[in-house]
Coordinates of C-alpha atoms in Angstrom, one line a residue:
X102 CA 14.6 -89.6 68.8
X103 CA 12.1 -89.5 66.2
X104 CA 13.0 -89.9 62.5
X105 CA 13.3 -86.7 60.2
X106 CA 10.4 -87.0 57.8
X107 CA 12.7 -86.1 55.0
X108 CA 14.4 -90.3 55.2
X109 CA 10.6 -91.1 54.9
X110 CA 9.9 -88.6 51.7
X111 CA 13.5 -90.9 50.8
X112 CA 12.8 -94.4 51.6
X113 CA 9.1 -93.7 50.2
X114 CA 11.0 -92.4 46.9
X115 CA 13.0 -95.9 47.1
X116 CA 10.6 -98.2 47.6
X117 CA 8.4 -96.8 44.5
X118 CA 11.3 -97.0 42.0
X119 CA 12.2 -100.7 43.3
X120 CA 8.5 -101.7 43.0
X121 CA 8.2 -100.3 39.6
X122 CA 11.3 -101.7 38.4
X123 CA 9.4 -105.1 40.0
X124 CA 6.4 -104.4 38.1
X125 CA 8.1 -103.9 34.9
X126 CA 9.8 -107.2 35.1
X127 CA 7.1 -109.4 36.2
X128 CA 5.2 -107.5 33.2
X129 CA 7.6 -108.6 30.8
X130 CA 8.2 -112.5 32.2
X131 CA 5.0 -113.7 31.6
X132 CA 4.1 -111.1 28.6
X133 CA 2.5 -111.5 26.3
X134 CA -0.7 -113.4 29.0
X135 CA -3.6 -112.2 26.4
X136 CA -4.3 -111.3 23.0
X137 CA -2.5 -108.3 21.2
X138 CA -4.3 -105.9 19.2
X139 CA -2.1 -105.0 16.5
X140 CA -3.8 -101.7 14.6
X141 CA -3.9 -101.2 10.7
X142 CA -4.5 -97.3 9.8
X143 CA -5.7 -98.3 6.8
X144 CA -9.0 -100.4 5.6
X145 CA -9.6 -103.9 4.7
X146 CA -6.9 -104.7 1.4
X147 CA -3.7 -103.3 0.6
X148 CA 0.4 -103.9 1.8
X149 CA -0.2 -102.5 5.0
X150 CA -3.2 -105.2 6.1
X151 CA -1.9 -108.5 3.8
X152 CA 1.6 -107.8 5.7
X153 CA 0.2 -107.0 9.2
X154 CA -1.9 -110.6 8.7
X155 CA 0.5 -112.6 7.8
X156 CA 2.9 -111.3 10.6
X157 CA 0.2 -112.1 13.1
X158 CA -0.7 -115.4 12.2
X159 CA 3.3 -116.4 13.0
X160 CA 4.1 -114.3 15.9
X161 CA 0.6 -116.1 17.2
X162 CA 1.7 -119.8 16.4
X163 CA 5.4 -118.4 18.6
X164 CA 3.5 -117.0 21.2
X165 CA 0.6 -119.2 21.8
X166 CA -1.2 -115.8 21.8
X167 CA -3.9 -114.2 19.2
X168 CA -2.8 -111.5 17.6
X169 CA -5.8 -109.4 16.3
X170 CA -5.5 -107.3 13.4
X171 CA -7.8 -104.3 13.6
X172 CA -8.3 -102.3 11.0
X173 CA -9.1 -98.4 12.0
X174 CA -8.6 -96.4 8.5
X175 CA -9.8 -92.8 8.0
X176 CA -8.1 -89.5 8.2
X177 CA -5.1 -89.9 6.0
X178 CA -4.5 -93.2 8.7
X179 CA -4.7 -90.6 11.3
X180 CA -7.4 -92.0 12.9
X181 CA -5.9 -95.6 13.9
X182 CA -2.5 -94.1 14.8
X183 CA -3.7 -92.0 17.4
X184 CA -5.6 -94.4 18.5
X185 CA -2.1 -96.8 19.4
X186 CA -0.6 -93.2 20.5
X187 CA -3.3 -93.2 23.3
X188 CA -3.7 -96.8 24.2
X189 CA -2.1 -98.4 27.3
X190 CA 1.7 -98.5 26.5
X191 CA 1.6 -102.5 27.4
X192 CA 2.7 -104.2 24.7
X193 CA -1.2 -105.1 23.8
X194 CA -1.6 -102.2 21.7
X195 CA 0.0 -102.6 18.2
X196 CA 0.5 -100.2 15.6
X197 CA 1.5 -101.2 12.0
X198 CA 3.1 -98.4 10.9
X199 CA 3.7 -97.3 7.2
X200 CA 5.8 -94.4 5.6
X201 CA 2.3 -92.4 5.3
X202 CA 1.6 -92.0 8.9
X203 CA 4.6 -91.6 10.8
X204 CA 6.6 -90.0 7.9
X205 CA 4.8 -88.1 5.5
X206 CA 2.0 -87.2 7.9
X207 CA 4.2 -84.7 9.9
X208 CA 5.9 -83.0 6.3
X209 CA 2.4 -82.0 5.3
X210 CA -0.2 -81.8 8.0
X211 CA 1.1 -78.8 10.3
X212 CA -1.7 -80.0 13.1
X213 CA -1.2 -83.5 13.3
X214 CA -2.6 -84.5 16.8
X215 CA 0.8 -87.1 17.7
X216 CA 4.4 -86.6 16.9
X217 CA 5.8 -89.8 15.5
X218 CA 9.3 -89.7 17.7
X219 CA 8.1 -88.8 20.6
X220 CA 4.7 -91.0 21.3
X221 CA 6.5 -94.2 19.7
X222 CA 8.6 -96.9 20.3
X223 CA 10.0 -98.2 17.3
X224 CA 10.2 -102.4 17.1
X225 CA 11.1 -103.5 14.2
X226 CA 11.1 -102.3 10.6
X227 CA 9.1 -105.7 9.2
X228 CA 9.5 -104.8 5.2
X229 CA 10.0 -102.4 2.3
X230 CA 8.9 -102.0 -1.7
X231 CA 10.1 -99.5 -4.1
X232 CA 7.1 -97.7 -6.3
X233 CA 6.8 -98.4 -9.9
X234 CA 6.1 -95.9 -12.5
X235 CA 3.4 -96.8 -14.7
X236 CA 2.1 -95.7 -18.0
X237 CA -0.3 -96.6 -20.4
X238 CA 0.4 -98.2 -23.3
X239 CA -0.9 -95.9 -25.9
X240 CA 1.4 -92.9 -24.8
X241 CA 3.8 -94.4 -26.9
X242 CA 7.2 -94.4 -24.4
X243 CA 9.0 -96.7 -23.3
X244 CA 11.4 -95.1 -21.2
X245 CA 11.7 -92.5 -18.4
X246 CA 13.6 -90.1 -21.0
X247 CA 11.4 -90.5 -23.4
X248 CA 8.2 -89.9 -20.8
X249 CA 10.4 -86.5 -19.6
X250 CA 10.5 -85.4 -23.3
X251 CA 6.5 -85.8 -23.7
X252 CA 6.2 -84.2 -20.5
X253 CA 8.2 -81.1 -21.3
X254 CA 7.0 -80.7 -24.8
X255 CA 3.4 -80.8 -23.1
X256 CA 4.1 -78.5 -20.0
X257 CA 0.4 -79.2 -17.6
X258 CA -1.1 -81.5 -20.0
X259 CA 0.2 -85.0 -18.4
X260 CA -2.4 -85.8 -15.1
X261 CA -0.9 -88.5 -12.6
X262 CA -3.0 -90.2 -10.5
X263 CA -2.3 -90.8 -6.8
X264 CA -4.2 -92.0 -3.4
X265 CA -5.1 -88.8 -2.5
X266 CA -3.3 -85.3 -2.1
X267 CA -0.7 -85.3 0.9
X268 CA -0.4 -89.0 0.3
X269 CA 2.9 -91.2 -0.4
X270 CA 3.1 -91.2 -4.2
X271 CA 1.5 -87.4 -4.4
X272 CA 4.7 -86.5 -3.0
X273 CA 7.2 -88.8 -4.9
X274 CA 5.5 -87.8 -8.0
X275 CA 6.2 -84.3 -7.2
X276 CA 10.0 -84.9 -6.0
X277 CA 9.9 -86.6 -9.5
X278 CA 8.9 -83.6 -11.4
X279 CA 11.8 -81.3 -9.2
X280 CA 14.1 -83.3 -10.4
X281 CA 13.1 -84.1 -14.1
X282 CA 11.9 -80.1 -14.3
X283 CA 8.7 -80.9 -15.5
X284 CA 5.0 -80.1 -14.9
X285 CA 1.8 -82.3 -14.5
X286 CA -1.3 -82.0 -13.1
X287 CA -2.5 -83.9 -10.0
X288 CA -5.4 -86.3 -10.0
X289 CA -6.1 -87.3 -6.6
X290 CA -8.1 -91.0 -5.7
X291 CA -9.7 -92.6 -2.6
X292 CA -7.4 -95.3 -3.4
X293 CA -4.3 -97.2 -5.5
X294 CA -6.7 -99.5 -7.3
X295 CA -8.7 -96.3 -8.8
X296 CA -6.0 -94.7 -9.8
X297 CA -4.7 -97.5 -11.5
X298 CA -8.5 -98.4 -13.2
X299 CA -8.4 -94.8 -14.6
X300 CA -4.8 -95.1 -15.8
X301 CA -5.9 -98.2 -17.6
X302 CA -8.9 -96.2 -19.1
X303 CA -6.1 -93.5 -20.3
X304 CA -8.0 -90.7 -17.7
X305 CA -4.3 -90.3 -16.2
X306 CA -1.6 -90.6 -18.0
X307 CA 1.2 -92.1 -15.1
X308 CA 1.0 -93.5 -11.6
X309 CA 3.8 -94.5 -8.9
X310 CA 2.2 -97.3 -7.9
X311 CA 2.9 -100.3 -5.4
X312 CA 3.8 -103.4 -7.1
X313 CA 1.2 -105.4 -6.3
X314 CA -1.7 -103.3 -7.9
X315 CA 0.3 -102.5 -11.0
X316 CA 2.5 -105.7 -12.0
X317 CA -0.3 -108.2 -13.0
X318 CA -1.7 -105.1 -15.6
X319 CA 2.5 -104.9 -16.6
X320 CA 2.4 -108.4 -17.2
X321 CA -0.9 -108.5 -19.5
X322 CA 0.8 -105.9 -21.5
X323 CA -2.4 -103.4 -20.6
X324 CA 0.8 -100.7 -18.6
X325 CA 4.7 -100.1 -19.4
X326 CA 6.4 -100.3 -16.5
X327 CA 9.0 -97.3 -17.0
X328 CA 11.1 -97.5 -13.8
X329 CA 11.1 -98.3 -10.1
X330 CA 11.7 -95.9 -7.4
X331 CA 14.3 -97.6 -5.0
X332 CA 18.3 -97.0 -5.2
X333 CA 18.6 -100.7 -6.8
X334 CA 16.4 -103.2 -9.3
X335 CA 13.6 -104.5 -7.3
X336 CA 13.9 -108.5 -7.2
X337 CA 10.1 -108.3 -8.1
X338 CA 10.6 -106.4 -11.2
X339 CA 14.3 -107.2 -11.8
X340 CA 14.3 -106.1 -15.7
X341 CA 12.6 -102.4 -14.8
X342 CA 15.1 -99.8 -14.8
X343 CA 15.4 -97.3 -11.8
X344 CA 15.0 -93.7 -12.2
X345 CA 18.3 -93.3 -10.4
X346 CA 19.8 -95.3 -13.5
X347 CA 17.6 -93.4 -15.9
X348 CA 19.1 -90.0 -15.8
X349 CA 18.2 -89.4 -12.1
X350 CA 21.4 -90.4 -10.0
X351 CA 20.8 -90.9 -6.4
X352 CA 16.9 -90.7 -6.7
X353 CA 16.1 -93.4 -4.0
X354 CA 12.2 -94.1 -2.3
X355 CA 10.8 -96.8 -0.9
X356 CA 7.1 -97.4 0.7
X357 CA 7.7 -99.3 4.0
X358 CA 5.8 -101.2 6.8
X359 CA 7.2 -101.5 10.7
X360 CA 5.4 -102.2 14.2
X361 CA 5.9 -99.5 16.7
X362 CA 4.5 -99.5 20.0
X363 CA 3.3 -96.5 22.7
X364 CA 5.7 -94.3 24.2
X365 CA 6.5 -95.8 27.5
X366 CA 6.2 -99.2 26.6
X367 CA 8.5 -101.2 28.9
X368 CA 12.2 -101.7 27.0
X369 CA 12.1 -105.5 28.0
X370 CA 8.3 -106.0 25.9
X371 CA 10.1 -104.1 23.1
X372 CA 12.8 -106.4 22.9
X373 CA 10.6 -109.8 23.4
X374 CA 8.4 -108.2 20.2
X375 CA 11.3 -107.6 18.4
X376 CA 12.8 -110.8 19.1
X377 CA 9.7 -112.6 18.2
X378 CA 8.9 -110.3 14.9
X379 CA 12.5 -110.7 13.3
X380 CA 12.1 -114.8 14.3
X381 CA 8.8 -114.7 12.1
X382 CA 10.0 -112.9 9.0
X383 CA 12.7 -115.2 8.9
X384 CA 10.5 -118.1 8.7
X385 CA 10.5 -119.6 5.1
X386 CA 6.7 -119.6 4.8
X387 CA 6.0 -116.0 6.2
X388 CA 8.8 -114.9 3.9
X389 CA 7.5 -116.3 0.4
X390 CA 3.8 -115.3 1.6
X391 CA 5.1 -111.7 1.7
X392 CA 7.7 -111.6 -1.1
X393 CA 4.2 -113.5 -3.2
X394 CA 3.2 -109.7 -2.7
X395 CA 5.9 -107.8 -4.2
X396 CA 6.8 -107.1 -0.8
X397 CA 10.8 -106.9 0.8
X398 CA 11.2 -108.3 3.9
X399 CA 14.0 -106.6 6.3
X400 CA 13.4 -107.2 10.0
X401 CA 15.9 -104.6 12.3
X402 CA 16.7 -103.3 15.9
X403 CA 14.5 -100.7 17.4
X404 CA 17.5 -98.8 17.1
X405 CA 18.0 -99.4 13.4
X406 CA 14.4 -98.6 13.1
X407 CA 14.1 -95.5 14.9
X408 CA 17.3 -94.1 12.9
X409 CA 15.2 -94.9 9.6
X410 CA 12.2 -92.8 10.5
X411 CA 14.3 -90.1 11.5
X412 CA 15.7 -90.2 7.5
X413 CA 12.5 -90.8 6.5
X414 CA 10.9 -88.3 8.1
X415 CA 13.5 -85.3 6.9
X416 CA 13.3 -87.0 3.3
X417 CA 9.7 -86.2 2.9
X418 CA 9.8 -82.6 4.9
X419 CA 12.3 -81.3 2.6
X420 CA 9.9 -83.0 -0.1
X421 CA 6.8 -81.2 1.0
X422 CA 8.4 -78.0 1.7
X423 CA 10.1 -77.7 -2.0
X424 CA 6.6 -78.8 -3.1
X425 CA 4.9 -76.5 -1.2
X426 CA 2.6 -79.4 -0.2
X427 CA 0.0 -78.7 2.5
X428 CA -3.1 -80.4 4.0
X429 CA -5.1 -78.2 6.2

């Protein structure tokens, strides 16, 4: 009696899923077998590349495998995400993701060609830094308070610069002003290191900036540092106040840096990057070479990592929306 075609359409079904399970696992035994390409949205400079090159040179030593750090800036970092969101999801295709991206990105850009939940897998959440509000020394304040007084006595006449309208500290100087019910006029930059140049030059009057572009010009007594943006003292700044402790309660941002992968990247690569990332920030010399940059290391689960973005991401929606920030 010949057999129904339907236990064929079955065993056929069967034989795929086992095979794929088989190729999966062979994938992941001898992974990583050639170099990984880990992406940078961002150009040459900055957090984002210092951190991603200093990750790769230890995860390369573990691994016996080059890590390549490629940077692909342009488009508000839109350019080198989508790039990881379309690559091969193999484990050889990086991306070294930063609260602009994958968090701010979606609040502000209602076209944005990937959805940061769905088309990644999260890996590990590799550090964090709280901004710094910075002014310049001839404004004459040396607190928060006294900086909201000016402000409000001078509704519009106070410019803060930022990297560029949609980006990081645009919005976190506008969640600012919501809270402290004041009014200033936006300056935007191609850059952190122009907006601090022209704050120095007294063209802008304040900028959230990231520790390392601000602190040295703190220390040389050319800024005032007036606060820092995270819930507690930064151990990089540990005598600046936070806004949450300067009138603000609760006020609580931090800039952050974390390697995700492509959708559909097999769990059991995940887990071998993840094992292998958390192993490296733990090593004393990757650790000082990052925390030399005013730069928090954490190191979590994919879990504890996708459940941050997810906070992140409604943090800076609700942001944007009260803002009535949009990039077209």
């Amino acid at each position: 009696m010949p057999v129904p075609s339907k236990y064929f359409s079955f065993a056929s079904l069967a034989f795929a899923i086992v095979a794929s399970i088989a190729g999966n696992t062979a994938q992941a035994d001898d992974y990583p077998s050639r170099p990984i390409h880990l992406i940078v949205p961002y150009s040459t400079g900055g957090s984002a590349d210092a951190t991603a090159r200093v990750i790769a040179n230890q995860i390369g030593k573990a691994t016996g495998q080059t890590i390549v750090v490629e940077n692909r800036g342009g488009g508000a970092s839109i350019v080198g995400t989508e790039f990881v969101n379309k690559s091969d999801p193999d484990g050889y295709t990086l991306l070294l993701g930063q609260s602009g991206p994958i968090s701010i990105n979606p609040a502000v850009y209602k076209n944005l060609p990937y959805d940061p939940v769905r088309d990644f897998a999260p890996i590990s959440l590799t550090s964090t830094y709280p901004y710094i509000m910075v002014v310049n020394r001839s404004l004459g304040v040396k607190t928060v308070q006294e900086f909201v007084a000016l402000a409000k006595s001078k509704p519009g006449a106070l410019n803060y610069g930022t990297t560029g309208v949609g980006a990081s500290n645009h919005l976190l100087t506008e969640l600012f002003d919501l809270k402290a019910g004041i009014k200033m006029t936006h300056i935007p930059y191609r850059g952190t290191a122009l907006a601090v140049a022209d704050l120095v030059a007294g063209q802008v009057q304040v900028v959230f900036s990231d520790p390392i572009s601000a602190l040295q010009l703190v220390h040389s007594g050319m800024l005032v540092a007036l606060a820092v943006t995270s819930k507690d003292r930064s151990p990089v700044a540990p005598d600046v106040p936070t806004i949450s402790e300067s009138g603000y309660p609760g006020f609580d941002v931090v800039a952050w840096h974390g390697i995700l992968a492509p959708a559909k990247t097999p769990p059991e690569i995940v887990a071998k990057l993840n094992a292998e990332i958390v192993r490296a920030l733990r090593d004393p010399d990757t650790k000082a070479q990052l925390e030399n940059q005013a730069i928090q290391v954490v190191g979590s689960s994919p879990q504890e990592f996708a459940s941050f973005i997810k906070q992140d991401l409604a943090i800076w929606k609700d942001v944007a929306d009260q803002a009535k920030i949009e990039v077209k």
